[in-house]
Amino acid sequence: MQKLTSRSLPRSRRLTRRAARGTLLIAVGTTAIAVLTACGGGSGGTDDGGKAGGGDVASLPSSGTAGGSAKATTDPDSGRPQIRLDMTQDDIDRLQDAWVACMKEKGGSNALQENKIKDGKTPAGRACRSKLPLDPPELDPAKNPHYSDDVRVMIQCMNSKGIKSEPDPNGGPYWALVHGSDMGAPNYAKTERDCQLKAFGGHS
């Protein structure tokens, strides 16, 4: 698995060919949290098989039929901050920093690592879940009906900019880097961000 050394934008899921042997590079919204782990922390609770916090939105209260009382729909992600595709890294860092600060306040210096090991099921993880940013829903194949088409555009865009990419070699819905070392290219972060906005940001 590629070692991430700095926090980065949430990304569509990207694999390397090594992933064909079962090593998955999680790069969408968990990237932001996984990177915190690489920098000395852990990830918050994830709820969709590798992508930290999907793009769920808060449900509005529904009117009760008995006595005219309102009954709120339970949503565990209600009130959580939502990352947008067009956010800058500074904007995303501010959201993440608020969650990290809460985790350390509630659980001490080892809270992030403990939270990662226990998959978010810690007192600090539960207390701070409302501050854990949600990834853009466009990057979740379960929430984006255009996801497959967007991935094709993403691959075309990356290839046009000299970063060799291909469909998921495992046959999944994601995309892959032909050469994982391309992540170290000076222009890689900007290239991926620009292509992601082009591919996934055109359906609003």
Short mmCIF file of C-alpha atoms in Angstrom, two decimals, residues 101-172:
data_model
loop_
_atom_site.label_atom_id
_atom_site.label_comp_id
_atom_site.label_asym_id
_atom_site.label_seq_id
_atom_site.Cartn_x
_atom_site.Cartn_y
_atom_site.Cartn_z
CA ALA A 101 -8.84 18.39 18.03
CA CYS A 102 -12.07 16.88 19.36
CA MET A 103 -10.59 13.37 19.29
CA LYS A 104 -7.51 14.44 21.25
CA GLU A 105 -9.60 16.40 23.73
CA LYS A 106 -11.94 13.46 24.38
CA GLY A 107 -9.46 10.62 24.13
CA GLY A 108 -5.94 11.92 24.63
CA SER A 109 -2.87 11.74 22.41
CA ASN A 110 -3.51 8.13 21.34
CA ALA A 111 -7.16 8.65 20.48
CA LEU A 112 -6.70 8.62 16.70
CA GLN A 113 -4.73 5.38 16.61
CA GLU A 114 -7.09 3.68 19.04
CA ASN A 115 -10.05 4.87 16.99
CA LYS A 116 -8.53 3.36 13.85
CA ILE A 117 -7.84 0.02 15.51
CA LYS A 118 -11.38 -0.18 16.88
CA ASP A 119 -13.01 1.11 13.66
CA GLY A 120 -14.43 4.22 15.29
CA LYS A 121 -16.02 2.34 18.15
CA THR A 122 -14.35 4.27 20.96
CA PRO A 123 -15.77 6.82 23.42
CA ALA A 124 -13.88 9.60 21.63
CA GLY A 125 -14.94 8.33 18.22
CA ARG A 126 -18.58 8.36 19.21
CA ALA A 127 -18.31 11.73 20.95
CA CYS A 128 -16.62 13.36 17.96
CA ARG A 129 -18.48 11.67 15.12
CA SER A 130 -20.54 14.79 14.51
CA LYS A 131 -17.30 16.59 13.57
CA LEU A 132 -15.97 13.89 11.22
CA PRO A 133 -16.28 15.27 7.67
CA LEU A 134 -18.39 13.43 5.11
CA ASP A 135 -16.79 12.80 1.72
CA PRO A 136 -18.37 14.20 -1.44
CA PRO A 137 -21.28 11.96 -2.49
CA GLU A 138 -20.09 12.20 -6.10
CA LEU A 139 -17.18 9.92 -5.16
CA ASP A 140 -19.41 7.14 -3.84
CA PRO A 141 -20.59 4.67 -6.51
CA ALA A 142 -23.62 3.89 -4.33
CA LYS A 143 -24.73 7.54 -4.34
CA ASN A 144 -23.63 8.75 -7.78
CA PRO A 145 -25.70 7.26 -10.62
CA HIS A 146 -23.12 8.56 -13.13
CA TYR A 147 -20.15 7.01 -11.33
CA SER A 148 -19.15 4.55 -14.08
CA ASP A 149 -19.22 7.28 -16.74
CA ASP A 150 -17.32 9.62 -14.44
CA VAL A 151 -14.59 7.02 -13.90
CA ARG A 152 -14.14 6.69 -17.68
CA VAL A 153 -13.76 10.46 -17.98
CA MET A 154 -11.30 10.39 -15.06
CA ILE A 155 -9.14 7.77 -16.79
CA GLN A 156 -9.17 9.66 -20.08
CA CYS A 157 -8.25 12.90 -18.34
CA MET A 158 -5.37 11.37 -16.38
CA ASN A 159 -3.97 9.69 -19.49
CA SER A 160 -4.21 12.94 -21.46
CA LYS A 161 -2.02 14.58 -18.82
CA GLY A 162 0.64 11.89 -18.90
CA ILE A 163 -0.44 9.88 -15.83
CA LYS A 164 -1.10 6.37 -17.15
CA SER A 165 -4.39 5.09 -15.78
CA GLU A 166 -6.75 2.21 -16.52
CA PRO A 167 -9.97 0.58 -15.29
CA ASP A 168 -9.85 -1.37 -12.03
CA PRO A 169 -7.83 -4.55 -12.81
CA ASN A 170 -10.02 -6.40 -10.31
CA GLY A 171 -13.10 -5.66 -12.39
CA GLY A 172 -14.52 -3.29 -9.79
#
